[in-house]
Coordinates of C-alpha atoms in Angstrom, one line a residue:
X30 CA -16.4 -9.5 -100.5
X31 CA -15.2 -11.3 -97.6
X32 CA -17.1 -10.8 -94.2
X33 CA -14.3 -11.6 -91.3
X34 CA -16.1 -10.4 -87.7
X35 CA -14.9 -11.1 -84.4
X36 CA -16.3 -12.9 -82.0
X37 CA -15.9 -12.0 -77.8
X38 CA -14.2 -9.1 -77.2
X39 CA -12.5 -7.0 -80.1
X40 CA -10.6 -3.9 -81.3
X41 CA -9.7 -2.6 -85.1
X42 CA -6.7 -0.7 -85.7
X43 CA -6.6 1.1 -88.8
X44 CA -2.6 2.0 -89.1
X45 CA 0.0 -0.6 -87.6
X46 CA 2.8 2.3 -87.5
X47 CA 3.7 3.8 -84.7
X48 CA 1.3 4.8 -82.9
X49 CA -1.3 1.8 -83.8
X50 CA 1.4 -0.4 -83.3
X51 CA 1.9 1.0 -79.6
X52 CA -2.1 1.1 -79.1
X53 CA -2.2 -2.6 -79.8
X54 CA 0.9 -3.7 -77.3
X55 CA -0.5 -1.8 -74.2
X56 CA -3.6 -3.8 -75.1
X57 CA -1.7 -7.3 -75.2
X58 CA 0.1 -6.1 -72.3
X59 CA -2.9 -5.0 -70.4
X60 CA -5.9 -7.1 -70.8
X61 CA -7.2 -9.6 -68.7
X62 CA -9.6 -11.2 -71.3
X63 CA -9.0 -12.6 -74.4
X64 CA -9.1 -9.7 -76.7
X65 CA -8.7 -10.1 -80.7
X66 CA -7.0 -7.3 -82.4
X67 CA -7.0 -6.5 -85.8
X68 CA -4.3 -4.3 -87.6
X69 CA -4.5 -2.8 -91.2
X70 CA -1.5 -1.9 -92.5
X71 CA -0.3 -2.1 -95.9
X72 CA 3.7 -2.1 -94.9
X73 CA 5.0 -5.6 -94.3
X74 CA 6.1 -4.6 -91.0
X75 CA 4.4 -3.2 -87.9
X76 CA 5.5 -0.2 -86.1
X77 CA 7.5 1.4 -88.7
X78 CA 5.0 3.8 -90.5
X79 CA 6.9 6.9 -92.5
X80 CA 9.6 7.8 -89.4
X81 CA 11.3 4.1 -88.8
X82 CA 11.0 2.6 -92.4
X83 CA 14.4 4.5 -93.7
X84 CA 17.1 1.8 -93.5
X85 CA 19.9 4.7 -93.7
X86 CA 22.0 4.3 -90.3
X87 CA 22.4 8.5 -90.5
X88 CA 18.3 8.9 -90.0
X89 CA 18.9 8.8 -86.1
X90 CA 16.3 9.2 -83.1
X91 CA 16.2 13.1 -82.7
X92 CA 16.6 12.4 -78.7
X93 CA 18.6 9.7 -76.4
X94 CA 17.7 6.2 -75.9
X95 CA 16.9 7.5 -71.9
X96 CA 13.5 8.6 -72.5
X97 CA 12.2 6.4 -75.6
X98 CA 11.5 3.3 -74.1
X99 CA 8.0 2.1 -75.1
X100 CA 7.2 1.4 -70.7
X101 CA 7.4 5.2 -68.8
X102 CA 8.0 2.9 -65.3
X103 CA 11.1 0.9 -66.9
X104 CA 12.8 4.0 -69.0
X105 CA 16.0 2.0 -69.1
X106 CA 14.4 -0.7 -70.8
X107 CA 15.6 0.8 -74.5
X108 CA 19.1 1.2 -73.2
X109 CA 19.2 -2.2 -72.6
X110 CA 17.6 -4.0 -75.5
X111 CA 19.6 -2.0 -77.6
X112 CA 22.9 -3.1 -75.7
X113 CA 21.9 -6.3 -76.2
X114 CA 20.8 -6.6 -80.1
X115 CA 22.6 -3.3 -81.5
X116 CA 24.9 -5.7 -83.3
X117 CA 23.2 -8.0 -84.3
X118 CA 21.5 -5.3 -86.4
X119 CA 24.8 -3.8 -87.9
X120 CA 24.7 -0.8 -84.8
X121 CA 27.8 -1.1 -82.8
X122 CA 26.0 0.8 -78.9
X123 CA 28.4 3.3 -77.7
X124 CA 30.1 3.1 -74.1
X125 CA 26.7 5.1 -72.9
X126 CA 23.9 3.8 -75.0
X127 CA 21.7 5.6 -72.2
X128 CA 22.4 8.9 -74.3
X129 CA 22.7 7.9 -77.7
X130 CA 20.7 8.5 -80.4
X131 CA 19.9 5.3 -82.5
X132 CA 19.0 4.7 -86.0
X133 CA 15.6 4.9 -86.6
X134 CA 15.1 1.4 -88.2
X135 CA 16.7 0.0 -85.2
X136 CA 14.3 1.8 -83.3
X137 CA 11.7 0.6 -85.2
X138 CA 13.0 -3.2 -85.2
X139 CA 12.6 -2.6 -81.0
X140 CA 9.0 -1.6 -81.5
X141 CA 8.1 -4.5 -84.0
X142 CA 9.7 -6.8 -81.9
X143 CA 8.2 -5.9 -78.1
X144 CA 4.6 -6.2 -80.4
X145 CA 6.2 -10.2 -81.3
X146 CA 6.7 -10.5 -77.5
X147 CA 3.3 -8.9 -76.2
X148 CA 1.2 -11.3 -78.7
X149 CA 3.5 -13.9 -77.7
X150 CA 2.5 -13.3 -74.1
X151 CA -0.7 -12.2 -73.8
X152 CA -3.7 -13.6 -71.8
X153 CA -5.3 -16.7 -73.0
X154 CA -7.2 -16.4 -75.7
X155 CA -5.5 -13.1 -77.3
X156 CA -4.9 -12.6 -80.5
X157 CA -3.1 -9.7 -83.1
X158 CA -3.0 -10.5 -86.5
X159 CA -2.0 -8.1 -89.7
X160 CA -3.9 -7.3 -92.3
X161 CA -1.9 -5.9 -95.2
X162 CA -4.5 -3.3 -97.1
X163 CA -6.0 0.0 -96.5
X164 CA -8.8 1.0 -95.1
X165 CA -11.4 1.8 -97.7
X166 CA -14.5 2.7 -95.5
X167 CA -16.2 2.6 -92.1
X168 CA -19.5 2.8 -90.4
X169 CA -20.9 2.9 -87.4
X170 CA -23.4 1.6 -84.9
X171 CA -23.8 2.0 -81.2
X172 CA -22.5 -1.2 -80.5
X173 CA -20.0 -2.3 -83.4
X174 CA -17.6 -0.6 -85.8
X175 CA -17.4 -2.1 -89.4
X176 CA -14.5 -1.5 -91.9
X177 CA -14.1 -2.4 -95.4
X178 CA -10.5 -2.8 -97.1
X179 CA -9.6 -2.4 -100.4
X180 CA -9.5 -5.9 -101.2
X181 CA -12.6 -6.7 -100.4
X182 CA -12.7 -7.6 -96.8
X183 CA -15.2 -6.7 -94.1
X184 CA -13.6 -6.4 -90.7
X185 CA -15.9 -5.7 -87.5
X186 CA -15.0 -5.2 -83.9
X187 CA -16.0 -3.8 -80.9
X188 CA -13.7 -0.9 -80.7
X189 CA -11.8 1.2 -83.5
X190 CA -8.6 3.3 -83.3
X191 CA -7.7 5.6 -85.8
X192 CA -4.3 5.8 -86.2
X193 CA -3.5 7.4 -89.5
X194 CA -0.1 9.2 -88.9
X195 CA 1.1 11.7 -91.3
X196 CA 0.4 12.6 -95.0
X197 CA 2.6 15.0 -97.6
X198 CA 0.5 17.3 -99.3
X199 CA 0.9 16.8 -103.2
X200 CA 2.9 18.9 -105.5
X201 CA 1.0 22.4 -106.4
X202 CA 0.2 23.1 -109.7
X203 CA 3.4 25.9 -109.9
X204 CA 5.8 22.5 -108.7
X205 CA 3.8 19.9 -110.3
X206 CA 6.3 19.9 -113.2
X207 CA 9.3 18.3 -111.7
X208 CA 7.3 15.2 -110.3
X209 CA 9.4 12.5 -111.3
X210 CA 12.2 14.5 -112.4
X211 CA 15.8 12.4 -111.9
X212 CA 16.7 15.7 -110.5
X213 CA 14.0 16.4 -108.2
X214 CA 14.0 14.0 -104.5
X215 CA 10.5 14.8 -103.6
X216 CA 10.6 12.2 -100.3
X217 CA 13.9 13.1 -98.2
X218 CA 14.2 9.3 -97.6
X219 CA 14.0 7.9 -101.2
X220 CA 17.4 6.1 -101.3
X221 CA 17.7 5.9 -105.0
X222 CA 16.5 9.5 -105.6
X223 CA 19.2 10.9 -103.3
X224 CA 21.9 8.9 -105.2
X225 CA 20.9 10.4 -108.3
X226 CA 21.8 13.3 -106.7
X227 CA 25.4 12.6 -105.4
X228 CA 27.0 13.6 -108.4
X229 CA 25.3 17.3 -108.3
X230 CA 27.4 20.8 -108.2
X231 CA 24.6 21.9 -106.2
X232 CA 21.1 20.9 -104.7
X233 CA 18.3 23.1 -103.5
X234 CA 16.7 22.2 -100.3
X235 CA 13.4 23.1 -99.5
X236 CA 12.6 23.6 -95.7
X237 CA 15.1 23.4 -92.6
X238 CA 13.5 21.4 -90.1
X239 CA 14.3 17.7 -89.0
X240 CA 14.4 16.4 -93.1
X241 CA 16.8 18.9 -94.1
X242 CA 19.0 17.2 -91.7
X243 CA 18.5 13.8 -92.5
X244 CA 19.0 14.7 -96.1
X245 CA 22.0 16.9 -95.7
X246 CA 23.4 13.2 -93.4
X247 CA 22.5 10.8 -96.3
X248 CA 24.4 13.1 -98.8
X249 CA 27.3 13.6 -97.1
X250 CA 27.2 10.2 -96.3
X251 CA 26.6 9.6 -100.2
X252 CA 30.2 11.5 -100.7
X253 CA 28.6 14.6 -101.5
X254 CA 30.5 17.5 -102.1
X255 CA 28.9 20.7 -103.4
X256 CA 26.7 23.0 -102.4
X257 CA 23.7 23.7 -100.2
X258 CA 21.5 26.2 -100.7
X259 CA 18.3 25.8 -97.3
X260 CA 15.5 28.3 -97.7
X261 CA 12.5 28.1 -95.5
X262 CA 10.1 30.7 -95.3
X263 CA 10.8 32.2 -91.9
X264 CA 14.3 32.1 -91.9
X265 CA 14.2 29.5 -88.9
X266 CA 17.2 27.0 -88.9
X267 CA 16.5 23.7 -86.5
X268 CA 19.8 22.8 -84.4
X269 CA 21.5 20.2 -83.0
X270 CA 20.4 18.8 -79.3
X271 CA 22.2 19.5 -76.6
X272 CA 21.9 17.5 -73.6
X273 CA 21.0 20.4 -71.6
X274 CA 18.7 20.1 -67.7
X275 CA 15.3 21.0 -67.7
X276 CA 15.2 24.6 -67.3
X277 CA 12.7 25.5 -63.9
X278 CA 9.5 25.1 -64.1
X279 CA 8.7 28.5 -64.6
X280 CA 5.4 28.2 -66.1
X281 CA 4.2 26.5 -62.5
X282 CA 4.4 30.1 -60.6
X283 CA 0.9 30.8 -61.0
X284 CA -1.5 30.7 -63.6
X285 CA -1.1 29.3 -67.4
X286 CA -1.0 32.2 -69.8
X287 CA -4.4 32.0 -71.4
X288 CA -3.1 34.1 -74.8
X289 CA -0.3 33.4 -76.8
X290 CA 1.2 37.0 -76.6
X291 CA 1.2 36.2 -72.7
X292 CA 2.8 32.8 -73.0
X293 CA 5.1 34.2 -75.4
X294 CA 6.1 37.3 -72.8
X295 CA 6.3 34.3 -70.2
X296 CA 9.1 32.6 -72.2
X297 CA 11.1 35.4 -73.4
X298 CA 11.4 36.8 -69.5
X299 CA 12.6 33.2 -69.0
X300 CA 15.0 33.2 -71.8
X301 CA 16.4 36.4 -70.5
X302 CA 17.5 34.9 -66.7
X303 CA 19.0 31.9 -68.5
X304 CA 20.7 33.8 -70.5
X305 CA 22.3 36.4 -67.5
X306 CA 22.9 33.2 -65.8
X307 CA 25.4 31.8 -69.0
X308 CA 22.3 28.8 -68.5
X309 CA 21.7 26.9 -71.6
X310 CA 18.5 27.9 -73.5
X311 CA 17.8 24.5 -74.8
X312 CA 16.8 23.6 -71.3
X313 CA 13.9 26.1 -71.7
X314 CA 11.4 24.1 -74.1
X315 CA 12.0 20.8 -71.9
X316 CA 10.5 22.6 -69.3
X317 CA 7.3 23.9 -71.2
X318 CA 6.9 20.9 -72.8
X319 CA 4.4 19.5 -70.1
X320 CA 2.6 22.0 -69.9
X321 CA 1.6 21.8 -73.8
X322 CA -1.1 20.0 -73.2
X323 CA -3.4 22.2 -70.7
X324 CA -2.1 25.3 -72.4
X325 CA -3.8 24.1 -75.8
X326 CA -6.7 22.8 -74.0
X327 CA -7.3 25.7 -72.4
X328 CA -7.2 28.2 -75.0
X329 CA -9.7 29.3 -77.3
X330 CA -9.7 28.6 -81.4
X331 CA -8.9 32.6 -81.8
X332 CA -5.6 31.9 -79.2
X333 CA -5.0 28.3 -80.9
X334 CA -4.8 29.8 -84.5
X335 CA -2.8 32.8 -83.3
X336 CA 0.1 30.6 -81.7
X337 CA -0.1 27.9 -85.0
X338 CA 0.1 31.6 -87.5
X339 CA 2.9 33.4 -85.3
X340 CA 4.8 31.5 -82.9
X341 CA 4.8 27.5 -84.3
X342 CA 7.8 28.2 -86.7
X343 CA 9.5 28.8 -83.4
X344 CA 8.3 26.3 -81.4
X345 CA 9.1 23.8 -83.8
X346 CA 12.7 24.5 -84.2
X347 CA 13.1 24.9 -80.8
X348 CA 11.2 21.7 -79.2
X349 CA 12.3 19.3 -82.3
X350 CA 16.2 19.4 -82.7
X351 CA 18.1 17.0 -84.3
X352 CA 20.6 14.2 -83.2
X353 CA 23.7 15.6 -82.3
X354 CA 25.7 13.0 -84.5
X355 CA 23.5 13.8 -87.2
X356 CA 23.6 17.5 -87.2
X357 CA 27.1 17.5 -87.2
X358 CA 26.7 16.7 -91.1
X359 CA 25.2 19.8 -91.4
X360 CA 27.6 22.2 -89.4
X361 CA 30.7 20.8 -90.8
X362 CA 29.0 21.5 -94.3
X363 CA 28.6 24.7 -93.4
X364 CA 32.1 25.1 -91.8
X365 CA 33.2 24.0 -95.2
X366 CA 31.0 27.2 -96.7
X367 CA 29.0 24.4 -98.8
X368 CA 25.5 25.5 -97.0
X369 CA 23.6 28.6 -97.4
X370 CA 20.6 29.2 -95.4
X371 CA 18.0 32.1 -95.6
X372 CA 14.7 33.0 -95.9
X373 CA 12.9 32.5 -99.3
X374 CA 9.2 31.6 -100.5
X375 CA 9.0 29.2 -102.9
X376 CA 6.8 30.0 -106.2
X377 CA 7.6 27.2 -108.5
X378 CA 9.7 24.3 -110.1
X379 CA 10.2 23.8 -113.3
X380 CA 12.6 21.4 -115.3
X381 CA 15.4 22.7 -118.0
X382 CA 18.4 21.2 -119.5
X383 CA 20.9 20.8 -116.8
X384 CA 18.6 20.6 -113.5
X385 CA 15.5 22.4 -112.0
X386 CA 14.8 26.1 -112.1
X387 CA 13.3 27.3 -108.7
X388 CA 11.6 30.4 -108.3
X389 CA 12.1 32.0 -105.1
X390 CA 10.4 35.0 -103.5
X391 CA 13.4 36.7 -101.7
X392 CA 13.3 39.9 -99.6
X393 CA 15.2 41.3 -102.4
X394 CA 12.7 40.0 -104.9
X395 CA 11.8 37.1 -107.2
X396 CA 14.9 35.1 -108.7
X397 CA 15.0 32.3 -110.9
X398 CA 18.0 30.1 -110.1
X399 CA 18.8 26.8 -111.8
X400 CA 20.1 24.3 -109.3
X401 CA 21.6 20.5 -109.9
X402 CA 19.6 18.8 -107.4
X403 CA 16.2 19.8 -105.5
X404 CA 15.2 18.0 -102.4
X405 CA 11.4 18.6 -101.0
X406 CA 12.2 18.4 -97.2
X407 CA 8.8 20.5 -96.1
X408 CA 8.0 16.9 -94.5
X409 CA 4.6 15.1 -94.1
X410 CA 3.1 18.1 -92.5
X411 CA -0.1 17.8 -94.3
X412 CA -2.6 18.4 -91.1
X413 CA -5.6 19.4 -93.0
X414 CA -7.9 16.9 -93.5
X415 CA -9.6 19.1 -96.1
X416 CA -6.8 18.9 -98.1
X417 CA -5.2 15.5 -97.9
X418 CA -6.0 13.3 -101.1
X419 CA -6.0 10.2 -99.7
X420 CA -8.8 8.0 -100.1
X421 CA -9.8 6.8 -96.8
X422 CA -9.5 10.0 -94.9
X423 CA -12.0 11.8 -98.0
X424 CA -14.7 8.8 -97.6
X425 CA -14.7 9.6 -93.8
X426 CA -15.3 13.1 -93.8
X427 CA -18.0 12.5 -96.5
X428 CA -19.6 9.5 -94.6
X429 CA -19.5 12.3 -91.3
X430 CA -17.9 9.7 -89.5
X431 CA -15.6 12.2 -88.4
X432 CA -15.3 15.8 -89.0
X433 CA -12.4 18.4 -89.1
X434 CA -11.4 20.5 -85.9
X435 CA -12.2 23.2 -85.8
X436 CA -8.4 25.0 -85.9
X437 CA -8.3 23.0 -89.2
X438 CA -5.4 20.5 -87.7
X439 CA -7.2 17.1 -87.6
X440 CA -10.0 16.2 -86.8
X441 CA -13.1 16.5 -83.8
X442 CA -12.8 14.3 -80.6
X443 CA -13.2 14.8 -77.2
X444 CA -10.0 15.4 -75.0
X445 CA -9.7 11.6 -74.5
X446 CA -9.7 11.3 -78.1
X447 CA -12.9 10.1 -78.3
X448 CA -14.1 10.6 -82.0
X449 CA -17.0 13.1 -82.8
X450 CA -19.0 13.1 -86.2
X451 CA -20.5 16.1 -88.6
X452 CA -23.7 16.3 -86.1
X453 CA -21.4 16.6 -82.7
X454 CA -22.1 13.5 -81.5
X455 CA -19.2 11.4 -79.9
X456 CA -18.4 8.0 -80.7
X457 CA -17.7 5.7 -77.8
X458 CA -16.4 3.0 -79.7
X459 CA -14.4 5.2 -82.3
X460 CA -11.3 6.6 -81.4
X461 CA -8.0 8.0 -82.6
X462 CA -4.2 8.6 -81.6
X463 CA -1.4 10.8 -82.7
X464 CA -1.4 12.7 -85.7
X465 CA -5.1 13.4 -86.3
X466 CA -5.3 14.7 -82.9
X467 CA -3.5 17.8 -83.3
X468 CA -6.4 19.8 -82.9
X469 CA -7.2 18.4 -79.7
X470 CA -3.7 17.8 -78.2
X471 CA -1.0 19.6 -81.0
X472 CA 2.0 17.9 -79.1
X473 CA 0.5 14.3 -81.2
X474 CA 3.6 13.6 -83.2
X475 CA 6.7 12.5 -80.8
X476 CA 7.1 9.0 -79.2
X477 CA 6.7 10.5 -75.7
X478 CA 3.3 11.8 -76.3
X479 CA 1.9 9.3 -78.3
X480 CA 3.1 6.8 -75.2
X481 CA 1.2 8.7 -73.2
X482 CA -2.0 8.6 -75.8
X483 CA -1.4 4.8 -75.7
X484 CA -1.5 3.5 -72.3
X485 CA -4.5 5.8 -71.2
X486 CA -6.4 4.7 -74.8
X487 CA -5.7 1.2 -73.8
X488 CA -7.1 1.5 -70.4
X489 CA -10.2 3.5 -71.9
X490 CA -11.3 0.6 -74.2
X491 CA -10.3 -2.1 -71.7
X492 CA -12.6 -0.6 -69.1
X493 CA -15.0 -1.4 -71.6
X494 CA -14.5 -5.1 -71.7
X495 CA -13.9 -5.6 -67.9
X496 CA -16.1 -2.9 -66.3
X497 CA -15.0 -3.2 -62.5
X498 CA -11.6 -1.8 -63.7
X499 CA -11.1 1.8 -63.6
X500 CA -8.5 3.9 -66.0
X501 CA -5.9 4.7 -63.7

């Protein structure tokens, strides 16, 4: 066992995608004493995580360039960097990159790199350095925050952030079958399992959200030709973005519906007058979209639950649409009549001779259907932190360093995201962003949000360190 603390002022992140990467440039950026940060992340690279690791140029950034740059008071800074190193990364930037969607390893390269330039830069004395492990435990004190890696090493800091980011749940028993099937892609992104697929009459896709499209893009790409068969279990279908204005903002005349039948009544009276006025609807969830926050907030577990049982399916398809250069895979495959959508419950997978048979639960009943080709696009929508398997996240629930929320999405913390254990008490030195704080925020997964997480998290723990300045 090695024993690494850190002397003067210091801060842990356990997770250098995304969202830990992010955490640790507003730091750099920010800090006016020498603060030593410490990532740990197994990927060579930080600031990819799950989302920006595919290298295929059809996974695109489901938005424009115009509101993804990593500094809310510079939004064309993206536009520009990508302008400027596009081709140098084999990405050629259209005449207005301002509204493109990029590839998301370029996008990715744009985060690793402003984390190069804000270690590069920082105050005197600064440090970020990578530590390529996992997380194998934590503890607590008042004062410090000690984590232990895999390999042996003990890290300590002043500060933690957990930033954990997403997790597939594991095969069920009924699918478990087909795990490591040639015929059977169980991550969307797995280059070599979707060429083992390119050859297929036809491929079963299982969910229609943001990976069916990136799947559906990498096949076509691939020189696919068959068929599609998309079943998700409401019958929801996600579409392609349209650069459509912010609807009003509606939701501003008077109070925030404090139920999810009123905020649902709210929207469809809205829908309605868009829709007598030829407006686009798509405008519509870019003007709730602030509001997310104080509408989950305000609302009670019994309201929270309701809204996740009845009306996420909706919200989902309807705030996260895909790239319109990417979707367009998907509607000229179903031009072509080479994609079938509908609503089907999957029961299980099973391998035979010449593919996988699935059996769905249809509204006309249960089928068995042999197909090609499955693809498991139901994403790393995992959210339960009961019921994720890995390691790290099971030793803290069992240490009570953390506990779960209480809507079962994530885990405890104070609106801030300050972390709260089994007993209710709340950390001040241990802290999370994104993904595990979907209980406390929901909206945790999208770059604008976590941005937002970000710079106030690194004001929060820098106020720490310099006490005469204030969060702003």
């Amino acid at each position: 066992m090695h024993y690494d603390p850190k002397p003067g002022h210091s801060v842990i992140i356990v997770g250098g995608g995304f969202a830990g990467a992010l955490t640790a440039l507003k730091l750099l950026d920010q800090t006016t004493v020498g603060l030593s940060i410490t990532i740990i992340e197994p990927r060579a690279e930080l600031g990819r995580g799950v989302a920006y690791s595919t290298e295929d140029p059809a996974h695109l950034v489901n938005g424009p360039a115009e509101i993804f740059s990593l500094y809310p008071d510079d939004m064309g800074h993206l536009s520009r960097w990508l302008a400027k190193n596009g081709p140098a990364n084999g990405w050629q930037p259209p005449a207005d990159v301002a509204a493109s969607s990029p590839p998301r390893h370029l996008y990715g390269t744009y985060m690793r790199d402003e984390l190069k330039r804000a270690a590069a830069e920082a105050r005197s004395g600064s440090s970020l350095r990578h530590v390529r492990s996992q997380a194998a435990h934590l503890s607590s004190s008042p004062h410090r925050v000690r984590v232990a890696t895999t390999d042996g090493t003990v890290l300590e800091a002043d500060e933690t952030v957990l930033a954990l980011g997403v997790f597939r749940p594991d095969l069920r028993p009924d699918e478990a079958a087909v795990a490591g099937h040639p015929r059977f892609a169980e991550n969307p992104w797995n280059a070599a399992a979707l060429d083992r697929l390119s050859d297929s009459s036809d491929i079963l896709i299982i969910g229609a959200s943001l990976s069916m499209v990136d799947a559906i893009a990498s096949m076509e790409a691939r020189g696919f030709r068959g068929r599609y068969r998309v079943i998700s279990r409401r019958g929801q279908f996600v579409e392609g973005r349209r650069n459509a204005e912010p609807a009003r903002d509606f939701l501003a005349e008077g109070p925030l519906p404090s139920t999810a039948r009123g905020l649902l009544a709210r929207v469809k009276a809205e829908r309605r007058k868009l829709a007598a006025a030829g407006e686009d609807w798509q405008g519509l969830p870019l003007a709730i979209r602030p509001h997310i926050l104080p509408l989950w907030q305000n609302a009670d577990d019994r309201e929270r639950l309701r809204f996740a049982r009845h009306l996420r399916p909706f919200w989902d398809v309807t705030a996260h649409r895909s790239a319109p250069e990417s979707h367009r895979s998907v509607e000229e495959a179903r031009s072509q009549g080479r994609l079938a959508h509908g609503t089907a419950r999957l029961l299980a997978l099973r391998p035979v001779r010449n593919g996988i048979a699935a059996t769905l639960k249809t509204a006309a009943g249960i089928e068995e259907t042999v197909f090609a080709g499955v693809i498991d696009c139901r994403g790393h929508q995992l959210h339960d932190w009961r019921q994720i398997s890995d390691p790290f996240v099971r030793e803290l629930l069992s240490s009570g360093e953390v506990r779960p929320h209480s809507t079962g999405f994530g885990i405890d913390a104070t609106p801030e995201g300050d972390l709260i254990n089994e007993e209710g008490r709340i950390h001040r030195n241990l802290s999370a962003i994104g993904h595990p704080l979907r209980g406390v925020a929901w909206e945790s997964s999208s770059i604008t949000e976590q941005r937002t997480q970000a710079i106030a998290l690194a004001e929060r723990i820098l106020a720490k360190f310099t006490p005469a300045r204030a969060p702003s």
